[in-house]
Amino acid sequence: MISLAEIAEALDCDFYGNGKLVFSSPSEPSSANINQIAIAIDQKFQSELYSTKAKGAIINNNFNWKTTNLEGVIVTNQSKLILSKLTKVFDDLSKEERSINENSLINSSSKIGANPKIGSYVIIKENSQIGNNVDIENFVEIGKNVIIGNNCLIKSGTKIYDNTKIGDRFICHQNVIIGSDGFSFHPQNEESILDRLTKDDSSSEKFVRVASIGAVEIGNDVEIGANCCIDRGTIKNTIIKSGTKLDNLVHIAHNVEIGHNCLICGQVGIAGSTLVGDNVVMGGQVGIADNLKIGNNSIMAGKTGVSANILPRKFMMGNPAMEMKKNIASYMALRRLPKLQTKIKQLNKLIDEISSKLIKD
């Protein structure tokens, strides 16, 4: 539990009323109980404060809270920023005592920093270095020669393979795989796969596997969503630079390099050796072909299929990808096709009738 005054201090906001009110968690006003603080910064929730069971609320300065039954409020106008700070306050409040579980298996050659929290059945192999204040949940496996920075959170089921380097304040959600083998296969006869189109029978031609002996490098303040897969490089490393955020179910292939502060949404796939610039945004299910360059500050709408380089500051849509305005214009033209076909049939019919009449005359 945490008091109204303590929450206000953590949020760097003013409070009014009873600062000694205590709360277990935040809630929307309509579903809040007496132990929860109601969140009504957005005007659409303010009417619910008249019937809420909560004793305290976070509001904006345009609302007169004294017309309600609330006993105390915190006042702010920063909706998104305050929500980020507030969720961190209650997340920290719920964290358990820090310790290393006796069921974890940590190789004696590995070094664990100060104030760790390591759960059950965590495996840390030889010569790895774990920073200070790191939280590693149950069933995580960390390979050999891995370096992990300070203040990182690694959730249950994650596998981090050999030689991976991770910066500070890294957040990794459940069942992420970092450092899996890249998908590299070449025809045994060294011909292009396209050459198979000209052959009668290529069923006997085999693929030769190319092992990945590179690693993965991840910068500071990176967050990776659940069930992502990040392949290690074939020879050079796969790189994700500082500030980048990955949603769930993203696949980053071998040798890919992703710049600073990118946002990559769910089910995106980036094929091998593609270079993604800084501040790039990819909507859900975007597909990027291999060996491409994606320019800085570019945006790709959901389901965009990218098979050619993207210049900086371009908003791309569709498959194949084209600039947003051109994509919308193409779609509008496509919708008009049935009417155009009807008009063409009518015109052809009219031409036939006129031709027949001229021949008769």
Short mmCIF file of C-alpha atoms in Angstrom, two decimals:
data_model
loop_
_atom_site.label_atom_id
_atom_site.label_comp_id
_atom_site.label_asym_id
_atom_site.label_seq_id
_atom_site.Cartn_x
_atom_site.Cartn_y
_atom_site.Cartn_z
CA MET A 1 0.00 0.00 0.00
CA ILE A 2 1.12 3.56 -0.72
CA SER A 3 -0.31 6.89 0.42
CA LEU A 4 -1.76 9.68 -1.71
CA ALA A 5 1.05 12.00 -0.59
CA GLU A 6 3.73 9.44 -1.54
CA ILE A 7 2.16 8.93 -4.98
CA ALA A 8 2.04 12.70 -5.55
CA GLU A 9 5.71 13.01 -4.61
CA ALA A 10 6.69 10.19 -6.98
CA LEU A 11 4.71 11.84 -9.79
CA ASP A 12 6.04 15.32 -8.96
CA CYS A 13 2.47 16.61 -8.69
CA ASP A 14 0.40 18.50 -6.10
CA PHE A 15 -2.21 16.75 -4.00
CA TYR A 16 -5.26 18.12 -2.22
CA GLY A 17 -7.31 16.67 0.60
CA ASN A 18 -6.31 13.73 2.79
CA GLY A 19 -2.71 12.80 1.91
CA LYS A 20 -2.80 9.81 4.29
CA LEU A 21 -5.21 7.82 2.12
CA VAL A 22 -3.53 4.55 1.08
CA PHE A 23 -3.98 2.55 -2.13
CA SER A 24 -3.09 -0.91 -3.41
CA SER A 25 -3.38 -0.23 -7.15
CA PRO A 26 -4.81 2.17 -9.77
CA SER A 27 -8.13 1.61 -11.58
CA GLU A 28 -10.67 3.25 -13.86
CA PRO A 29 -13.29 5.08 -11.76
CA SER A 30 -16.22 2.82 -12.69
CA SER A 31 -14.51 -0.36 -11.44
CA ALA A 32 -12.40 1.05 -8.58
CA ASN A 33 -12.86 -0.21 -5.03
CA ILE A 34 -12.09 1.65 -1.79
CA ASN A 35 -8.46 0.45 -1.84
CA GLN A 36 -7.75 1.71 -5.37
CA ILE A 37 -6.96 5.16 -6.73
CA ALA A 38 -9.19 6.20 -9.65
CA ILE A 39 -7.52 7.51 -12.83
CA ALA A 40 -9.59 10.25 -14.46
CA ILE A 41 -7.07 12.51 -16.18
CA ASP A 42 -9.00 12.10 -19.44
CA GLN A 43 -12.22 14.10 -19.47
CA LYS A 44 -14.28 11.08 -20.59
CA PHE A 45 -13.77 9.45 -17.17
CA GLN A 46 -14.66 12.47 -15.05
CA SER A 47 -18.40 11.80 -14.90
CA GLU A 48 -17.64 8.39 -13.34
CA LEU A 49 -16.06 10.10 -10.32
CA TYR A 50 -19.52 10.95 -8.98
CA SER A 51 -20.38 7.28 -8.51
CA THR A 52 -16.96 5.70 -7.93
CA LYS A 53 -16.19 3.74 -4.76
CA ALA A 54 -12.64 5.10 -4.71
CA LYS A 55 -11.69 7.59 -2.00
CA GLY A 56 -8.96 9.22 -4.09
CA ALA A 57 -8.31 10.04 -7.73
CA ILE A 58 -5.82 11.50 -10.20
CA ILE A 59 -7.50 14.28 -12.17
CA ASN A 60 -6.70 17.24 -14.40
CA ASN A 61 -6.98 20.81 -13.13
CA ASN A 62 -10.22 21.48 -15.03
CA PHE A 63 -12.28 19.27 -12.74
CA ASN A 64 -13.84 20.44 -9.47
CA TRP A 65 -13.30 17.37 -7.28
CA LYS A 66 -15.08 18.95 -4.30
CA THR A 67 -18.43 18.31 -5.99
CA THR A 68 -17.79 14.55 -5.54
CA ASN A 69 -17.38 12.27 -2.52
CA LEU A 70 -13.62 12.00 -3.04
CA GLU A 71 -11.45 12.59 0.02
CA GLY A 72 -8.25 13.44 -1.82
CA VAL A 73 -6.90 14.02 -5.33
CA ILE A 74 -3.67 14.42 -7.28
CA VAL A 75 -3.82 17.07 -10.03
CA THR A 76 -1.94 16.86 -13.34
CA ASN A 77 -2.32 17.64 -17.04
CA GLN A 78 0.28 15.19 -18.34
CA SER A 79 -1.86 12.19 -19.23
CA LYS A 80 0.62 9.83 -20.91
CA LEU A 81 3.71 10.80 -18.90
CA ILE A 82 1.89 10.53 -15.57
CA LEU A 83 0.50 7.13 -16.52
CA SER A 84 4.03 5.91 -17.25
CA LYS A 85 5.29 7.16 -13.86
CA LEU A 86 2.23 5.84 -12.02
CA THR A 87 2.51 2.30 -13.39
CA LYS A 88 6.19 2.25 -12.41
CA VAL A 89 5.30 3.31 -8.84
CA PHE A 90 2.89 0.40 -8.39
CA ASP A 91 5.13 -2.02 -10.29
CA ASP A 92 7.99 -1.26 -7.89
CA LEU A 93 5.58 -1.59 -4.97
CA SER A 94 4.67 -5.16 -5.97
CA LYS A 95 8.26 -6.41 -6.34
CA GLU A 96 9.37 -9.13 -3.97
CA GLU A 97 12.45 -9.23 -1.76
CA ARG A 98 15.64 -9.57 -3.80
CA SER A 99 17.65 -12.78 -3.49
CA ILE A 100 19.18 -15.65 -5.47
CA ASN A 101 16.97 -18.73 -5.37
CA GLU A 102 18.70 -21.86 -4.11
CA ASN A 103 17.45 -23.81 -7.14
CA SER A 104 19.32 -21.61 -9.62
CA LEU A 105 22.46 -23.01 -11.29
CA ILE A 106 25.19 -20.38 -11.61
CA ASN A 107 28.63 -21.37 -12.83
CA SER A 108 31.39 -20.34 -10.40
CA SER A 109 33.27 -18.50 -13.17
CA SER A 110 30.37 -16.10 -13.76
CA LYS A 111 30.07 -12.80 -11.89
CA ILE A 112 26.80 -11.51 -10.44
CA GLY A 113 26.49 -7.80 -9.59
CA ALA A 114 25.11 -6.20 -6.45
CA ASN A 115 21.48 -6.56 -5.33
CA PRO A 116 20.37 -9.35 -7.71
CA LYS A 117 17.03 -11.11 -7.86
CA ILE A 118 17.35 -14.50 -9.52
CA GLY A 119 14.42 -16.94 -9.63
CA SER A 120 14.07 -20.71 -9.58
CA TYR A 121 15.89 -22.93 -12.10
CA VAL A 122 17.83 -20.10 -13.70
CA ILE A 123 20.94 -21.35 -15.51
CA ILE A 124 23.95 -19.06 -15.97
CA LYS A 125 26.86 -20.70 -17.76
CA GLU A 126 30.60 -20.04 -17.79
CA ASN A 127 32.27 -16.62 -17.75
CA SER A 128 29.11 -14.52 -17.95
CA GLN A 129 28.80 -11.11 -16.27
CA ILE A 130 25.52 -9.92 -14.79
CA GLY A 131 25.22 -6.25 -13.71
CA ASN A 132 23.78 -4.63 -10.60
CA ASN A 133 20.07 -4.69 -9.67
CA VAL A 134 19.24 -7.29 -12.31
CA ASP A 135 15.94 -9.18 -12.02
CA ILE A 136 15.99 -12.62 -13.68
CA GLU A 137 12.77 -14.61 -13.43
CA ASN A 138 12.25 -18.41 -13.33
CA PHE A 139 13.54 -20.80 -16.01
CA VAL A 140 15.81 -18.29 -17.74
CA GLU A 141 18.94 -19.71 -19.42
CA ILE A 142 22.00 -17.53 -20.01
CA GLY A 143 24.86 -18.96 -22.07
CA LYS A 144 28.63 -18.61 -21.94
CA ASN A 145 30.46 -15.26 -22.10
CA VAL A 146 27.23 -13.24 -21.93
CA ILE A 147 27.42 -9.65 -20.66
CA ILE A 148 24.27 -8.06 -19.20
CA GLY A 149 24.25 -4.46 -17.89
CA ASN A 150 22.69 -2.86 -14.82
CA ASN A 151 19.00 -2.56 -13.86
CA CYS A 152 17.77 -5.15 -16.34
CA LEU A 153 14.57 -7.23 -16.17
CA ILE A 154 14.54 -10.63 -17.88
CA LYS A 155 11.23 -12.47 -17.61
CA SER A 156 10.59 -16.19 -17.37
CA GLY A 157 11.49 -18.67 -20.09
CA THR A 158 13.96 -16.42 -21.92
CA LYS A 159 17.05 -17.98 -23.53
CA ILE A 160 20.13 -15.82 -24.10
CA TYR A 161 22.84 -17.69 -25.96
CA ASP A 162 26.64 -17.46 -25.93
CA ASN A 163 28.57 -14.19 -26.42
CA THR A 164 25.51 -11.92 -26.33
CA LYS A 165 26.13 -8.37 -25.08
CA ILE A 166 23.28 -6.39 -23.51
CA GLY A 167 23.35 -2.82 -22.15
CA ASP A 168 21.69 -1.19 -19.14
CA ARG A 169 17.96 -0.98 -18.33
CA PHE A 170 17.08 -3.81 -20.70
CA ILE A 171 13.56 -5.26 -20.43
CA CYS A 172 12.90 -8.67 -21.94
CA HIS A 173 9.47 -10.30 -21.75
CA GLN A 174 8.58 -13.99 -21.57
CA ASN A 175 10.05 -16.70 -23.79
CA VAL A 176 12.34 -14.52 -25.89
CA ILE A 177 15.17 -16.24 -27.77
CA ILE A 178 18.31 -14.13 -28.24
CA GLY A 179 21.17 -15.60 -30.23
CA SER A 180 19.46 -18.45 -32.07
CA ASP A 181 21.13 -19.78 -35.23
CA GLY A 182 20.47 -17.82 -38.42
CA PHE A 183 18.54 -19.33 -41.34
CA SER A 184 21.42 -19.67 -43.83
CA PHE A 185 21.38 -22.35 -46.52
CA HIS A 186 22.96 -22.41 -49.98
CA PRO A 187 22.54 -24.83 -52.91
CA GLN A 188 25.29 -27.44 -52.93
CA ASN A 189 26.16 -26.72 -56.56
CA GLU A 190 26.51 -22.96 -55.80
CA GLU A 191 23.87 -22.01 -58.36
CA SER A 192 21.19 -19.46 -57.63
CA ILE A 193 17.86 -20.80 -56.39
CA LEU A 194 16.29 -19.02 -59.38
CA ASP A 195 18.23 -21.38 -61.68
CA ARG A 196 15.87 -24.14 -60.54
CA LEU A 197 13.09 -22.52 -62.54
CA THR A 198 14.84 -23.51 -65.78
CA LYS A 199 15.54 -27.14 -64.84
CA ASP A 200 13.28 -30.11 -65.38
CA ASP A 201 14.13 -31.78 -62.07
CA SER A 202 16.01 -30.25 -59.18
CA SER A 203 14.70 -32.55 -56.43
CA SER A 204 18.10 -34.15 -55.88
CA GLU A 205 19.93 -30.87 -55.31
CA LYS A 206 20.65 -30.37 -51.62
CA PHE A 207 21.22 -27.35 -49.43
CA VAL A 208 24.41 -26.75 -47.47
CA ARG A 209 23.97 -25.30 -44.01
CA VAL A 210 25.97 -22.18 -43.04
CA ALA A 211 26.50 -22.02 -39.28
CA SER A 212 26.17 -18.72 -37.40
CA ILE A 213 29.32 -17.97 -35.42
CA GLY A 214 28.60 -14.30 -34.74
CA ALA A 215 26.65 -12.97 -31.75
CA VAL A 216 24.02 -10.40 -30.76
CA GLU A 217 24.67 -6.90 -29.41
CA ILE A 218 21.88 -4.95 -27.70
CA GLY A 219 22.24 -1.34 -26.48
CA ASN A 220 20.81 0.51 -23.49
CA ASP A 221 17.09 1.00 -22.78
CA VAL A 222 15.97 -1.66 -25.25
CA GLU A 223 12.70 -3.54 -24.64
CA ILE A 224 11.83 -6.83 -26.32
CA GLY A 225 8.28 -8.25 -26.29
CA ALA A 226 7.25 -11.83 -25.57
CA ASN A 227 8.17 -14.65 -27.96
CA CYS A 228 10.56 -12.62 -30.10
CA CYS A 229 13.42 -14.40 -31.89
CA ILE A 230 16.71 -12.61 -32.57
CA ASP A 231 19.24 -14.60 -34.61
CA ARG A 232 22.94 -14.19 -34.06
CA GLY A 233 25.10 -13.06 -36.97
CA THR A 234 26.74 -15.41 -39.45
CA ILE A 235 30.15 -13.79 -38.87
CA LYS A 236 29.49 -10.19 -37.83
CA ASN A 237 27.01 -9.52 -35.04
CA THR A 238 23.29 -8.83 -35.18
CA ILE A 239 22.84 -5.38 -33.59
CA ILE A 240 19.93 -3.61 -31.88
CA LYS A 241 20.92 -0.09 -30.82
CA SER A 242 19.88 1.88 -27.75
CA GLY A 243 16.27 2.95 -27.19
CA THR A 244 14.66 0.54 -29.65
CA LYS A 245 11.44 -1.26 -28.63
CA LEU A 246 10.16 -4.55 -30.08
CA ASP A 247 6.57 -5.76 -29.68
CA ASN A 248 5.62 -9.45 -29.27
CA LEU A 249 6.39 -12.06 -31.96
CA VAL A 250 9.03 -10.09 -33.86
CA HIS A 251 11.72 -11.94 -35.80
CA ILE A 252 15.11 -10.31 -36.38
CA ALA A 253 17.29 -12.39 -38.73
CA HIS A 254 21.07 -12.82 -38.83
CA ASN A 255 23.30 -9.78 -39.45
CA VAL A 256 20.42 -7.32 -39.20
CA GLU A 257 21.31 -3.94 -37.72
CA ILE A 258 18.55 -1.83 -36.15
CA GLY A 259 19.25 1.82 -35.28
CA HIS A 260 18.43 3.94 -32.24
CA ASN A 261 14.90 4.55 -30.93
CA CYS A 262 12.98 2.39 -33.40
CA LEU A 263 9.44 1.08 -32.72
CA ILE A 264 8.75 -2.34 -34.23
CA CYS A 265 5.22 -3.71 -33.79
CA GLY A 266 3.96 -7.29 -33.51
CA GLN A 267 4.69 -9.99 -36.12
CA VAL A 268 7.26 -7.93 -38.02
CA GLY A 269 9.91 -9.98 -39.82
CA ILE A 270 13.23 -8.46 -40.91
CA ALA A 271 15.32 -10.69 -43.17
CA GLY A 272 19.08 -11.13 -43.03
CA SER A 273 21.66 -8.35 -43.40
CA THR A 274 19.13 -5.53 -43.64
CA LEU A 275 20.18 -2.18 -42.14
CA VAL A 276 17.44 -0.24 -40.37
CA GLY A 277 18.15 3.43 -39.58
CA ASP A 278 17.32 5.48 -36.49
CA ASN A 279 13.77 6.42 -35.38
CA VAL A 280 12.10 3.98 -37.76
CA VAL A 281 8.51 2.84 -37.07
CA MET A 282 7.14 -0.45 -38.42
CA GLY A 283 3.45 -1.32 -38.00
CA GLY A 284 2.20 -4.83 -37.35
CA GLN A 285 3.07 -7.63 -39.83
CA VAL A 286 5.52 -5.54 -41.84
CA GLY A 287 7.85 -7.76 -43.87
CA ILE A 288 11.34 -6.58 -44.84
CA ALA A 289 13.37 -8.48 -47.45
CA ASP A 290 17.08 -9.21 -47.03
CA ASN A 291 20.05 -6.92 -47.73
CA LEU A 292 18.01 -3.71 -47.77
CA LYS A 293 18.56 -0.25 -46.29
CA ILE A 294 15.71 1.42 -44.41
CA GLY A 295 16.33 5.16 -44.03
CA ASN A 296 16.18 7.19 -40.82
CA ASN A 297 12.77 8.45 -39.60
CA SER A 298 10.83 6.31 -42.08
CA ILE A 299 7.43 4.80 -41.25
CA MET A 300 5.88 1.60 -42.59
CA ALA A 301 2.14 1.06 -42.12
CA GLY A 302 0.86 -2.34 -41.01
CA LYS A 303 1.27 -5.24 -43.50
CA THR A 304 3.67 -3.27 -45.70
CA GLY A 305 5.86 -5.55 -47.82
CA VAL A 306 9.29 -4.00 -48.39
CA SER A 307 11.41 -5.43 -51.21
CA ALA A 308 13.51 -2.36 -52.10
CA ASN A 309 15.48 0.26 -50.20
CA ILE A 310 13.49 2.96 -48.37
CA LEU A 311 14.75 6.54 -48.39
CA PRO A 312 14.78 8.57 -45.13
CA ARG A 313 11.56 10.24 -43.94
CA LYS A 314 9.22 8.21 -46.15
CA PHE A 315 5.78 6.93 -45.11
CA MET A 316 5.32 3.61 -46.93
CA MET A 317 2.21 1.46 -47.37
CA GLY A 318 1.10 -1.64 -49.26
CA ASN A 319 2.73 -4.63 -50.92
CA PRO A 320 4.82 -3.86 -52.83
CA ALA A 321 5.59 -0.85 -50.65
CA MET A 322 5.01 2.60 -52.09
CA GLU A 323 4.66 6.05 -50.62
CA MET A 324 1.42 6.55 -48.72
CA LYS A 325 -0.15 9.06 -51.14
CA LYS A 326 0.60 6.85 -54.14
CA ASN A 327 -0.72 3.77 -52.36
CA ILE A 328 -4.00 5.49 -51.50
CA ALA A 329 -4.33 6.81 -55.05
CA SER A 330 -3.71 3.29 -56.44
CA TYR A 331 -6.33 1.81 -54.13
CA MET A 332 -8.89 4.44 -55.13
CA ALA A 333 -8.18 3.70 -58.81
CA LEU A 334 -8.59 -0.01 -58.16
CA ARG A 335 -12.01 0.56 -56.60
CA ARG A 336 -13.09 2.44 -59.75
CA LEU A 337 -12.16 -0.42 -62.10
CA PRO A 338 -15.58 -2.20 -62.08
CA LYS A 339 -17.34 1.02 -63.13
CA LEU A 340 -14.72 1.65 -65.81
CA GLN A 341 -15.18 -1.90 -67.13
CA THR A 342 -18.94 -1.35 -67.34
CA LYS A 343 -18.47 1.91 -69.22
CA ILE A 344 -16.01 0.27 -71.63
CA LYS A 345 -18.52 -2.55 -72.35
CA GLN A 346 -21.24 0.04 -72.98
CA LEU A 347 -18.92 2.01 -75.25
CA ASN A 348 -17.91 -1.12 -77.20
CA LYS A 349 -21.58 -2.02 -77.61
CA LEU A 350 -22.33 1.46 -78.92
CA ILE A 351 -19.41 1.27 -81.36
CA ASP A 352 -20.66 -2.10 -82.65
CA GLU A 353 -24.14 -0.70 -83.18
CA ILE A 354 -22.83 2.34 -85.08
CA SER A 355 -20.54 0.12 -87.19
CA SER A 356 -23.40 -2.18 -88.10
CA LYS A 357 -25.56 0.75 -89.10
CA LEU A 358 -22.83 2.27 -91.25
CA ILE A 359 -22.28 -1.05 -93.03
CA LYS A 360 -25.98 -1.38 -93.79
CA ASP A 361 -26.09 2.16 -95.15
#
